[in-house]
Short mmCIF file of C-alpha atoms and ligand atoms in Angstrom, two decimals:
data_model
loop_
_atom_site.label_atom_id
_atom_site.label_comp_id
_atom_site.label_asym_id
_atom_site.label_seq_id
_atom_site.Cartn_x
_atom_site.Cartn_y
_atom_site.Cartn_z
CA UNK E 9 7.18 -11.79 -40.06
CA UNK E 10 10.36 -10.22 -38.87
CA UNK E 11 10.45 -11.86 -35.48
CA UNK E 12 13.95 -13.24 -34.58
CA UNK E 13 15.36 -12.51 -37.92
CA UNK E 14 19.01 -11.80 -38.06
CA UNK E 15 19.51 -12.61 -34.21
CA UNK E 16 22.14 -15.29 -33.09
CA UNK E 17 20.35 -16.52 -30.11
CA UNK E 18 17.11 -17.92 -31.45
CA UNK E 19 15.00 -20.91 -30.42
CA UNK E 20 12.50 -22.07 -32.88
CA UNK E 21 8.92 -22.54 -31.95
CA UNK E 22 6.71 -25.35 -33.23
CA UNK E 23 4.57 -22.64 -35.17
CA UNK E 24 7.26 -21.37 -37.35
CA UNK E 25 7.98 -18.07 -35.99
CA UNK E 26 11.47 -17.87 -34.30
CA UNK E 27 11.33 -16.46 -30.75
CA UNK E 28 14.29 -14.44 -29.26
CA UNK E 29 15.75 -16.02 -26.24
CA UNK E 30 16.93 -13.39 -23.69
CA UNK E 31 19.84 -13.43 -21.34
CA UNK E 32 19.10 -13.72 -17.59
CA UNK E 33 19.64 -10.57 -15.52
CA UNK E 34 22.76 -10.58 -13.52
CA UNK E 35 20.94 -8.69 -10.69
CA UNK E 36 17.34 -7.93 -9.97
CA UNK E 37 15.72 -5.26 -7.98
CA UNK E 38 12.78 -6.29 -5.86
CA UNK E 39 9.42 -4.67 -6.11
CA UNK E 40 7.97 -4.46 -2.66
CA UNK E 41 4.41 -4.03 -1.24
CA UNK E 42 3.73 -0.59 -0.73
CA UNK E 43 1.89 -1.14 2.48
CA UNK E 44 5.18 -2.30 4.04
CA UNK E 45 7.18 1.05 3.26
CA UNK E 46 8.40 3.22 6.13
CA UNK E 47 7.77 6.89 6.33
CA UNK E 48 11.54 7.39 5.63
CA UNK E 49 11.10 5.39 2.42
CA UNK E 50 8.09 7.42 1.37
CA UNK E 51 10.20 10.54 2.12
CA UNK E 52 12.97 9.32 -0.28
CA UNK E 53 10.37 8.69 -3.07
CA UNK E 54 8.91 12.35 -2.42
CA UNK E 55 12.32 13.73 -2.77
CA UNK E 56 12.93 11.71 -6.26
CA UNK E 57 9.39 13.01 -7.48
CA UNK E 58 9.93 16.58 -6.76
CA UNK E 59 13.24 16.51 -8.71
CA UNK E 60 11.71 14.66 -11.51
CA UNK E 61 8.81 17.12 -11.54
CA UNK E 62 11.24 20.03 -11.58
CA UNK E 63 13.16 18.60 -14.58
CA UNK E 64 9.78 17.92 -16.57
CA UNK E 65 9.75 14.28 -16.15
CA UNK E 66 6.50 14.05 -14.51
CA UNK E 67 4.94 16.22 -17.51
CA UNK E 68 6.49 14.04 -20.08
CA UNK E 69 5.26 10.84 -18.61
CA UNK E 70 1.75 12.38 -18.44
CA UNK E 71 1.88 13.69 -21.94
CA UNK E 72 3.30 10.40 -23.38
CA UNK E 73 0.46 8.30 -21.82
CA UNK E 74 -1.92 10.83 -22.79
CA UNK E 75 -0.99 10.79 -26.51
CA UNK E 76 -0.74 6.98 -26.65
CA UNK E 77 -3.89 6.44 -24.76
CA UNK E 78 -6.17 4.90 -27.46
CA UNK E 79 -3.46 2.51 -28.64
CA UNK E 80 -2.58 1.11 -25.12
CA UNK E 81 -5.93 0.54 -23.86
CA UNK E 82 -8.64 -1.78 -24.53
CA UNK E 83 -6.49 -4.32 -26.30
CA UNK E 84 -3.85 -6.77 -25.11
CA UNK E 85 -1.14 -4.34 -25.52
CA UNK E 86 -2.41 -2.84 -22.27
CA UNK E 87 -0.08 -5.20 -20.13
CA UNK E 88 3.17 -4.83 -22.11
CA UNK E 89 2.84 -1.23 -22.70
CA UNK E 90 2.34 -0.48 -19.10
CA UNK E 91 5.06 -2.93 -18.07
CA UNK E 92 7.54 -1.09 -20.29
CA UNK E 93 6.30 2.38 -19.28
CA UNK E 94 6.52 1.86 -15.50
CA UNK E 95 10.02 0.27 -16.09
CA UNK E 96 11.16 3.31 -17.79
CA UNK E 97 9.73 5.57 -15.06
CA UNK E 98 11.73 3.40 -12.58
CA UNK E 99 14.88 3.47 -14.78
CA UNK E 100 14.87 7.26 -14.82
CA UNK E 101 13.98 7.62 -11.16
CA UNK E 102 17.16 5.44 -10.48
CA UNK E 103 19.26 8.23 -12.03
CA UNK E 104 18.18 10.45 -9.18
CA UNK E 105 18.32 7.84 -6.39
CA UNK E 106 19.85 4.37 -7.46
CA UNK E 107 17.92 2.73 -4.57
CA UNK E 108 14.53 3.83 -6.14
CA UNK E 109 12.10 0.83 -6.87
CA UNK E 110 8.51 1.42 -7.72
CA UNK E 111 6.39 -0.35 -4.94
CA UNK E 112 3.18 -1.96 -5.74
CA UNK E 113 -0.12 -1.01 -4.31
CA UNK E 114 -2.34 -4.17 -3.54
CA UNK E 115 -5.47 -2.07 -3.81
CA UNK E 116 -7.66 -5.35 -3.31
CA UNK E 117 -6.99 -5.35 0.38
CA UNK E 118 -9.07 -2.30 1.04
CA UNK E 119 -11.85 -2.91 -1.24
CA UNK E 120 -14.50 -2.47 1.48
CA UNK E 121 -13.74 1.02 2.19
CA UNK E 122 -10.81 2.23 -0.38
CA UNK E 123 -10.73 5.74 1.07
CA UNK E 124 -9.43 4.05 4.52
CA UNK E 125 -6.54 2.48 2.67
CA UNK E 126 -3.39 3.32 4.60
CA UNK E 127 -1.65 4.26 1.40
CA UNK E 128 -4.13 7.11 0.99
CA UNK E 129 -2.94 9.04 4.08
CA UNK E 130 -0.61 11.98 4.31
CA UNK E 131 2.42 9.83 5.18
CA UNK E 132 2.21 8.15 1.64
CA UNK E 133 0.14 9.02 -1.44
CA UNK E 134 -2.11 11.56 0.36
CA UNK E 135 -5.61 11.92 1.00
CA UNK E 136 -8.71 13.55 -0.99
CA UNK E 137 -8.10 16.83 -2.71
CA UNK E 138 -9.29 20.19 -1.27
CA UNK E 139 -11.01 23.17 -2.15
CA UNK E 140 -13.03 23.89 -5.58
CA UNK E 141 -9.87 22.70 -7.56
CA UNK E 142 -9.51 19.35 -5.65
CA UNK E 143 -5.92 20.04 -5.03
CA UNK E 144 -3.78 17.41 -3.31
CA UNK E 145 -2.58 19.08 -0.18
CA UNK E 146 -0.62 16.26 1.57
CA UNK E 147 1.38 13.11 0.97
CA UNK E 148 4.34 12.67 -1.27
CA UNK E 149 3.14 14.95 -3.90
CA UNK E 150 1.13 17.38 -1.78
CA UNK E 151 1.08 20.96 -3.21
CA UNK E 152 2.48 20.22 -6.63
CA UNK E 153 2.04 22.42 -9.67
CA UNK E 154 1.79 20.46 -13.00
CA UNK E 155 2.34 22.14 -16.48
CA UNK E 156 0.79 19.28 -18.73
CA UNK E 157 -1.64 19.98 -20.57
CA UNK E 158 -1.79 23.33 -18.96
CA UNK E 159 -0.87 24.85 -15.46
CA UNK E 160 -2.92 23.33 -12.59
CA UNK E 161 -2.41 21.73 -9.27
CA UNK E 162 -2.03 18.06 -9.01
CA UNK E 163 -5.77 16.94 -8.28
CA UNK E 164 -7.35 14.19 -6.53
CA UNK E 165 -11.18 13.93 -6.29
CA UNK E 166 -12.94 10.68 -4.73
CA UNK E 167 -15.65 9.37 -6.67
CA UNK E 168 -18.16 9.42 -3.68
CA UNK E 169 -17.56 12.61 -1.66
CA UNK E 170 -14.86 11.74 0.89
CA UNK E 171 -15.13 8.21 0.32
CA UNK E 172 -14.62 5.88 -2.58
CA UNK E 173 -16.83 3.29 -4.06
CA UNK E 174 -16.06 -0.44 -3.27
CA UNK E 175 -13.35 -1.73 -5.10
CA UNK E 176 -12.72 -5.52 -6.09
CA UNK E 177 -12.41 -8.12 -3.43
CA UNK E 178 -9.16 -10.21 -3.69
CA UNK E 179 -11.21 -13.29 -4.48
CA UNK E 180 -12.54 -11.71 -7.77
CA UNK E 181 -8.96 -11.11 -8.88
CA UNK E 182 -7.85 -14.68 -7.75
CA UNK E 183 -10.55 -16.04 -9.91
CA UNK E 184 -9.34 -14.21 -12.82
CA UNK E 185 -5.94 -15.41 -12.30
CA UNK E 186 -7.04 -19.11 -12.19
CA UNK E 187 -9.94 -19.26 -14.69
CA UNK E 188 -8.66 -17.11 -17.49
CA UNK E 189 -6.76 -19.30 -19.94
CA UNK E 190 -6.04 -16.57 -22.44
CA UNK E 191 -4.12 -13.39 -22.00
CA UNK E 192 -6.70 -11.52 -23.80
CA UNK E 193 -9.55 -12.68 -21.48
CA UNK E 194 -7.30 -11.82 -18.42
CA UNK E 195 -6.68 -8.22 -19.91
CA UNK E 196 -10.47 -7.72 -20.14
CA UNK E 197 -11.09 -8.74 -16.68
CA UNK E 198 -8.30 -6.91 -15.07
CA UNK E 199 -8.60 -3.72 -17.08
CA UNK E 200 -12.47 -3.48 -16.73
CA UNK E 201 -12.19 -4.41 -12.97
CA UNK E 202 -9.49 -3.15 -10.51
CA UNK E 203 -7.80 -1.19 -13.12
CA UNK E 204 -10.72 1.32 -13.86
CA UNK E 205 -11.93 1.07 -10.33
CA UNK E 206 -8.81 2.43 -8.81
CA UNK E 207 -8.42 5.29 -11.40
CA UNK E 208 -12.05 6.27 -11.06
CA UNK E 209 -12.03 6.07 -7.27
CA UNK E 210 -9.18 8.42 -6.81
CA UNK E 211 -10.43 10.65 -9.46
CA UNK E 212 -8.72 14.08 -10.21
CA UNK E 213 -5.43 13.49 -12.00
CA UNK E 214 -6.28 9.74 -12.06
CA UNK E 215 -9.36 10.39 -14.00
CA UNK E 216 -7.45 11.80 -16.91
CA UNK E 217 -5.28 10.76 -19.96
CA UNK E 218 -2.29 12.15 -18.05
CA UNK E 219 -2.88 10.13 -14.84
CA UNK E 220 0.61 9.03 -14.70
CA UNK E 221 1.55 12.43 -13.06
CA UNK E 222 0.01 11.16 -9.84
CA UNK E 223 2.59 8.58 -8.40
CA UNK E 224 -0.55 6.49 -7.51
CA UNK E 225 -0.59 5.63 -11.10
CA UNK E 226 2.93 3.87 -10.92
CA UNK E 227 2.00 1.87 -7.73
CA UNK E 228 -1.13 1.02 -9.27
CA UNK E 229 0.18 -0.28 -12.53
CA UNK E 230 2.85 -2.06 -10.66
CA UNK E 231 0.43 -4.04 -9.15
CA UNK E 232 -1.51 -4.82 -12.23
CA UNK E 233 1.82 -5.88 -13.57
CA UNK E 234 2.38 -8.12 -10.61
CA UNK E 235 -0.99 -9.75 -11.22
CA UNK E 236 -0.09 -10.41 -14.93
CA UNK E 237 3.24 -11.90 -13.73
CA UNK E 238 1.31 -14.16 -11.22
CA UNK E 239 -0.99 -15.10 -14.10
CA UNK E 240 1.97 -15.90 -16.46
CA UNK E 241 3.36 -18.04 -13.68
CA UNK E 242 0.23 -19.91 -12.78
CA UNK E 243 -0.49 -20.93 -16.39
CA UNK E 244 3.18 -21.35 -17.38
CA UNK E 245 2.16 -18.84 -20.13
CA UNK E 246 5.08 -16.33 -20.17
CA UNK E 247 5.06 -15.90 -23.84
CA UNK E 248 1.22 -15.93 -24.43
CA UNK E 249 0.33 -12.73 -26.28
CA UNK E 250 -3.18 -13.26 -28.08
CA UNK E 251 -6.17 -11.25 -29.10
CA UNK E 252 -5.89 -7.76 -30.46
CA UNK E 253 -2.75 -5.86 -30.13
CA UNK E 254 -2.20 -2.09 -30.55
CA UNK E 255 -2.32 -2.54 -34.20
CA UNK E 256 -4.34 -5.48 -35.20
CA UNK E 257 -3.76 -9.11 -34.25
CA UNK E 258 -1.41 -9.30 -31.39
CA UNK E 259 2.17 -10.69 -32.15
CA UNK E 260 5.18 -10.77 -29.95
CA UNK E 261 7.09 -8.89 -32.59
CA UNK E 262 4.74 -5.89 -32.16
CA UNK E 263 6.88 -2.78 -31.41
CA UNK E 264 5.26 -1.32 -27.98
CA UNK E 265 3.70 2.26 -28.97
CA UNK E 266 6.04 4.98 -27.67
CA UNK E 267 5.98 8.77 -27.74
CA UNK E 268 8.98 11.06 -28.20
CA UNK E 269 8.50 12.50 -24.70
CA UNK E 270 9.46 9.21 -23.04
CA UNK E 271 11.15 6.94 -25.87
CA UNK E 272 11.41 3.34 -25.33
CA UNK E 273 14.05 2.68 -28.23
CA UNK E 274 11.90 0.55 -30.27
CA UNK E 275 11.16 -2.20 -27.65
CA UNK E 276 9.27 -5.13 -29.00
CA UNK E 277 6.46 -6.83 -26.82
CA UNK E 278 8.49 -9.98 -26.72
CA UNK E 279 11.39 -8.06 -24.74
CA UNK E 280 9.19 -7.50 -21.89
CA UNK E 281 7.36 -10.70 -21.61
CA UNK E 282 9.53 -12.40 -18.81
CA UNK E 283 10.62 -10.81 -15.81
CA UNK E 284 14.36 -11.32 -14.80
CA UNK E 285 15.38 -11.48 -18.62
CA UNK E 286 16.97 -8.95 -20.87
CA UNK E 287 16.27 -5.31 -19.50
CA UNK E 288 13.41 -6.28 -17.33
CA UNK E 289 15.55 -6.67 -14.26
CA UNK E 290 12.89 -6.84 -11.56
CA UNK E 291 10.80 -9.32 -9.49
CA UNK E 292 8.10 -8.79 -6.94
CA UNK E 293 8.44 -9.87 -3.24
CA UNK E 294 5.45 -12.06 -3.14
CA UNK E 295 5.79 -13.71 -6.69
CA UNK E 296 7.63 -16.76 -7.89
CA UNK E 297 11.32 -16.02 -8.99
CA UNK E 298 11.97 -15.92 -12.68
CA UNK E 299 12.18 -19.22 -14.40
CA UNK E 300 15.67 -20.80 -14.28
CA UNK E 301 15.94 -20.74 -18.32
CA UNK E 302 14.21 -18.39 -20.71
CA UNK E 303 10.86 -20.05 -21.44
CA UNK E 304 10.21 -21.78 -24.85
CA UNK E 305 7.25 -20.76 -26.78
CA UNK E 306 4.07 -22.48 -26.36
CA UNK E 307 4.78 -23.46 -22.68
CA UNK E 308 2.85 -26.13 -21.14
CA UNK E 309 -0.62 -26.02 -19.23
CA UNK E 310 1.23 -26.91 -15.95
CA UNK E 311 1.88 -23.83 -13.93
CA UNK E 312 5.12 -23.66 -12.20
CA UNK E 313 4.16 -21.51 -9.24
CA UNK E 314 1.29 -22.10 -7.01
CA UNK E 315 0.41 -18.47 -7.32
CA UNK E 316 -3.41 -18.86 -7.87
CA UNK E 317 -4.28 -15.77 -5.61
CA UNK E 318 -4.24 -12.16 -6.02
CA UNK E 319 -3.12 -11.67 -2.40
CA UNK E 320 0.72 -10.84 -1.66
CA UNK E 321 0.08 -12.35 1.85
CA UNK E 322 1.03 -16.04 1.80
CA UNK E 323 -1.22 -16.84 5.02
CA UNK E 324 -4.22 -14.99 3.65
CA UNK E 325 -3.74 -16.89 0.27
CA UNK E 326 -4.03 -20.04 2.17
CA UNK E 327 -7.01 -19.10 4.20
CA UNK E 328 -8.74 -17.94 0.93
CA UNK E 329 -7.99 -21.01 -0.90
CA UNK E 330 -9.11 -23.45 1.88
CA UNK E 331 -12.05 -21.56 2.63
CA UNK E 332 -13.16 -21.47 -1.11
CA UNK E 333 -12.55 -25.27 -1.26
CA UNK E 334 -14.79 -26.03 1.72
CA UNK E 335 -17.54 -23.68 1.05
CA UNK E 336 -18.25 -23.62 -2.67
CA UNK E 337 -19.62 -26.64 -4.62
CA UNK E 338 -17.56 -28.25 -7.34
CA UNK E 339 -19.36 -26.71 -10.31
CA UNK E 340 -18.71 -23.27 -8.85
CA UNK E 341 -15.04 -24.06 -8.30
CA UNK E 342 -14.73 -25.42 -11.47
CA UNK E 343 -15.97 -22.07 -13.20
CA UNK E 344 -14.31 -19.65 -10.78
CA UNK E 345 -11.47 -21.42 -9.14
CA UNK E 346 -10.21 -24.10 -11.40
CA UNK E 347 -6.70 -24.05 -9.87
CA UNK E 348 -8.00 -25.34 -6.52
CA UNK E 349 -9.28 -28.46 -8.04
CA UNK E 350 -12.58 -30.12 -7.24
CA UNK E 351 -14.77 -28.97 -4.51
CA UNK E 352 -16.45 -31.01 -1.67
CA UNK E 353 -20.04 -32.07 -3.12
CA UNK E 354 -21.01 -32.63 0.61
CA UNK E 355 -20.99 -28.96 1.10
CA UNK E 356 -22.95 -28.24 -2.05
CA UNK E 357 -24.86 -24.85 -2.07
CA UNK E 358 -26.15 -23.37 -5.10
CA UNK E 359 -25.58 -19.62 -5.87
CA UNK E 360 -27.74 -17.53 -8.20
CA UNK E 361 -25.54 -17.26 -11.18
CA UNK E 362 -27.25 -14.60 -13.15
CA UNK E 363 -28.41 -12.08 -10.42
CA UNK E 364 -27.80 -9.11 -12.54
CA UNK E 365 -30.30 -6.92 -10.95
CA UNK E 366 -28.75 -7.18 -7.61
CA UNK E 367 -25.54 -6.64 -9.08
CA UNK E 368 -26.27 -3.36 -10.61
CA UNK E 369 -27.86 -2.10 -7.40
CA UNK E 370 -24.47 -1.46 -5.84
CA UNK E 371 -25.62 -3.06 -2.52
CA UNK E 372 -23.61 -6.26 -1.26
CA UNK E 373 -23.43 -8.69 1.39
CA UNK E 374 -20.32 -9.81 3.32
CA UNK E 375 -18.47 -9.09 0.06
CA UNK E 376 -19.81 -5.96 -1.54
CA UNK E 377 -20.76 -5.80 -5.26
CA UNK E 378 -17.94 -3.97 -7.13
CA UNK E 379 -18.76 -0.57 -8.52
CA UNK E 380 -19.42 -0.34 -12.26
CA UNK E 381 -17.21 1.71 -14.54
CA UNK E 382 -18.98 4.93 -15.60
CA UNK E 383 -20.24 5.60 -19.15
CA UNK E 384 -17.69 8.40 -19.30
CA UNK E 385 -14.77 6.20 -18.65
CA UNK E 386 -16.12 3.49 -21.05
CA UNK E 387 -16.21 6.00 -23.77
CA UNK E 388 -12.92 7.75 -23.04
CA UNK E 389 -11.42 4.34 -23.44
CA UNK E 390 -13.18 3.27 -26.35
CA UNK E 391 -14.18 0.05 -24.69
CA UNK E 392 -17.08 -2.07 -26.04
CA UNK E 393 -19.78 -1.53 -23.34
CA UNK E 394 -21.06 -5.07 -23.81
CA UNK E 395 -17.81 -6.64 -22.97
CA UNK E 396 -17.59 -4.35 -19.92
CA UNK E 397 -20.88 -5.18 -18.81
CA UNK E 398 -20.40 -8.98 -19.20
CA UNK E 399 -17.19 -8.72 -17.20
CA UNK E 400 -18.98 -7.03 -14.40
CA UNK E 401 -21.88 -9.59 -14.36
CA UNK E 402 -19.35 -12.31 -14.11
CA UNK E 403 -17.69 -10.66 -11.09
CA UNK E 404 -21.17 -9.98 -9.57
CA UNK E 405 -22.14 -13.74 -10.21
CA UNK E 406 -19.06 -14.74 -8.08
CA UNK E 407 -19.82 -12.17 -5.18
CA UNK E 408 -23.45 -13.54 -5.07
CA UNK E 409 -22.03 -17.17 -4.91
CA UNK E 410 -19.52 -16.40 -2.10
CA UNK E 411 -22.24 -14.36 -0.30
CA UNK E 412 -24.60 -17.40 -0.33
CA UNK E 413 -22.11 -19.70 1.16
CA UNK E 414 -20.37 -20.25 4.30
CA UNK E 415 -17.15 -18.69 3.03
CA UNK E 416 -15.76 -16.28 5.21
CA UNK E 417 -13.20 -13.87 3.56
CA UNK E 418 -9.84 -13.54 5.36
CA UNK E 419 -9.79 -9.94 3.80
C1 NAG Y 80 -0.59 -11.52 6.57
O1 NAG Y 80 -1.89 -11.20 7.04
C2 NAG Y 80 -2.12 -11.66 8.32
C3 NAG Y 80 -3.44 -11.29 8.81
O2 NAG Y 80 -4.30 -11.92 7.76
C4 NAG Y 80 -1.13 -10.79 9.24
O3 NAG Y 80 -1.33 -11.21 10.69
C5 NAG Y 80 0.23 -10.91 8.86
O4 NAG Y 80 1.10 -10.11 9.64
C6 NAG Y 80 0.34 -10.69 7.36
N1 NAG Y 80 1.79 -11.00 7.07
C7 NAG Y 80 2.69 -10.30 6.24
C8 NAG Y 80 4.00 -10.80 6.01
O5 NAG Y 80 2.15 -9.08 6.15
C1 NAG Y 81 -28.60 -19.72 -1.99
O1 NAG Y 81 -28.18 -21.06 -1.75
C2 NAG Y 81 -29.23 -21.89 -1.70
C3 NAG Y 81 -28.89 -23.44 -1.37
O2 NAG Y 81 -27.82 -23.48 -0.51
C4 NAG Y 81 -30.21 -21.86 -2.61
O3 NAG Y 81 -31.44 -22.67 -2.44
C5 NAG Y 81 -30.45 -20.32 -2.94
O4 NAG Y 81 -31.44 -20.20 -4.16
C6 NAG Y 81 -29.38 -19.55 -3.15
N1 NAG Y 81 -29.73 -18.17 -3.23
C7 NAG Y 81 -29.30 -17.31 -3.96
C8 NAG Y 81 -29.73 -15.81 -3.92
O5 NAG Y 81 -28.35 -17.50 -4.89
C1 NAG Y 82 -31.86 -15.34 -9.66
O1 NAG Y 82 -31.98 -13.78 -9.54
C2 NAG Y 82 -33.08 -13.27 -10.22
C3 NAG Y 82 -32.83 -11.79 -10.34
O2 NAG Y 82 -32.68 -11.29 -9.10
C4 NAG Y 82 -34.31 -13.77 -9.82
O3 NAG Y 82 -35.31 -13.34 -10.76
C5 NAG Y 82 -34.32 -15.25 -9.76
O4 NAG Y 82 -35.52 -15.83 -9.39
C6 NAG Y 82 -33.27 -15.84 -9.07
N1 NAG Y 82 -33.19 -17.34 -8.99
C7 NAG Y 82 -32.95 -18.15 -8.22
C8 NAG Y 82 -33.01 -19.71 -8.44
O5 NAG Y 82 -32.85 -17.67 -7.03
C1 NAG Y 83 -26.14 -12.24 1.05
O1 NAG Y 83 -26.49 -13.67 1.11
C2 NAG Y 83 -27.52 -14.03 2.14
C3 NAG Y 83 -27.68 -15.48 1.95
O2 NAG Y 83 -28.29 -15.96 0.81
C4 NAG Y 83 -28.89 -13.27 1.99
O3 NAG Y 83 -29.66 -13.59 2.87
C5 NAG Y 83 -28.43 -11.86 1.92
O4 NAG Y 83 -29.65 -10.92 1.65
C6 NAG Y 83 -27.40 -11.38 1.00
N1 NAG Y 83 -27.10 -10.14 1.04
C7 NAG Y 83 -26.84 -9.27 0.27
C8 NAG Y 83 -26.78 -7.95 0.57
O5 NAG Y 83 -27.04 -9.64 -0.94
CU1 CU Y 84 -2.65 3.50 -18.98
#
């Protein structure tokens, strides 16, 4: 309807709706893998967070996420909202320290034993909460008092005592990146898998609508944003925005929901679709650089980046891809890893593709079956339980197939 109207720089798409072309950023900051950060760098982040909290920013981010909750989860706006939201946090933090950049947390790497993730240590995001209130007592936000929605210590409460139930293996996320051909499908798979698993695994503050008060939220969502960017590159689908948005059928001209506590200035979804353009001046250390020119609407089916995998580590990516190519039959590769082309029929091994019983048992083989979202989490987000169950079964099918093959995970 109003897309592109009145703007000088417009490129007309074949479907009749004008797309605004945005200028390329003159400089771009680089979001790094949080696993590579030094203790000095974590210390600098701790300093910014303390000052932002004193100035009320952590509460404002917590409150705005809480109040926008039902509009920005469970629909395709999940991705553009959180891209804009983390960017706003980063922009404000840079007012305190011009070198501040939100790092990303590749939470797949510690999927077997998340509580052992180096980021969940006293030198980084902190360990499990302590005492009956589960107060976070160490790490960059240790012993912090929050004011939203009322006075409390910043909390963390692992979902399995002092351990955390298994997260999603990198191979599962790689499968989503390769096999999902619509953003709507990719959103469901990501939001119902690694997104929920990390929130639920950490618990405490991360298991509330104001989760953003825990900096874990920012590094987690920066990672989900990286995965979206990798998906966009893999499919050359920078401007794909389909399915249901925050207010009916998704449209690039939709305004991203915002709250007065953290205003976005009326940003449209289209303004955040392409990294490196307009006001979205950052990239990821392990992802392809932004395209040389602003992408046209529609794109092509030919991906420009050979991303295909969730891992930021190039050598792990290669071992994953070649291992899958030699261990899975071509039907399974076609279903789960179409980006890897045809498999080798001589190594054919049939997996049990509907092993729902083993899946829900929580047990796992070489790659553990990922934990399910809890009924409370599903209800809190207003998800359709049937869609959540279907996504989990699909992930379990893949785990069963990988387990019942010669594939050895590099992770
Ligand atoms: C990638 O992972 C391998 C182990 O799989 C490790 O030896 C190497 O140092 C990693 N590279 C980077 C850049 O982290
Ligand atoms: C494992 O693969 C073999 C063939 O290699 C097949 O006969 C068997 O049914 C599979 N088992 C499961 C549990 O999928
Ligand atoms: C697949 O798994 C189901 C559930 O565990 C089981 O009933 C069925 O026999 C299995 N099929 C094959 C071919 O292994
Ligand atoms: C993993 O697959 C192997 C081979 O099919 C099977 O023997 C084993 O029971 C599986 N493990 C689990 C925990 O599913
Ligand atoms: Cu959120």
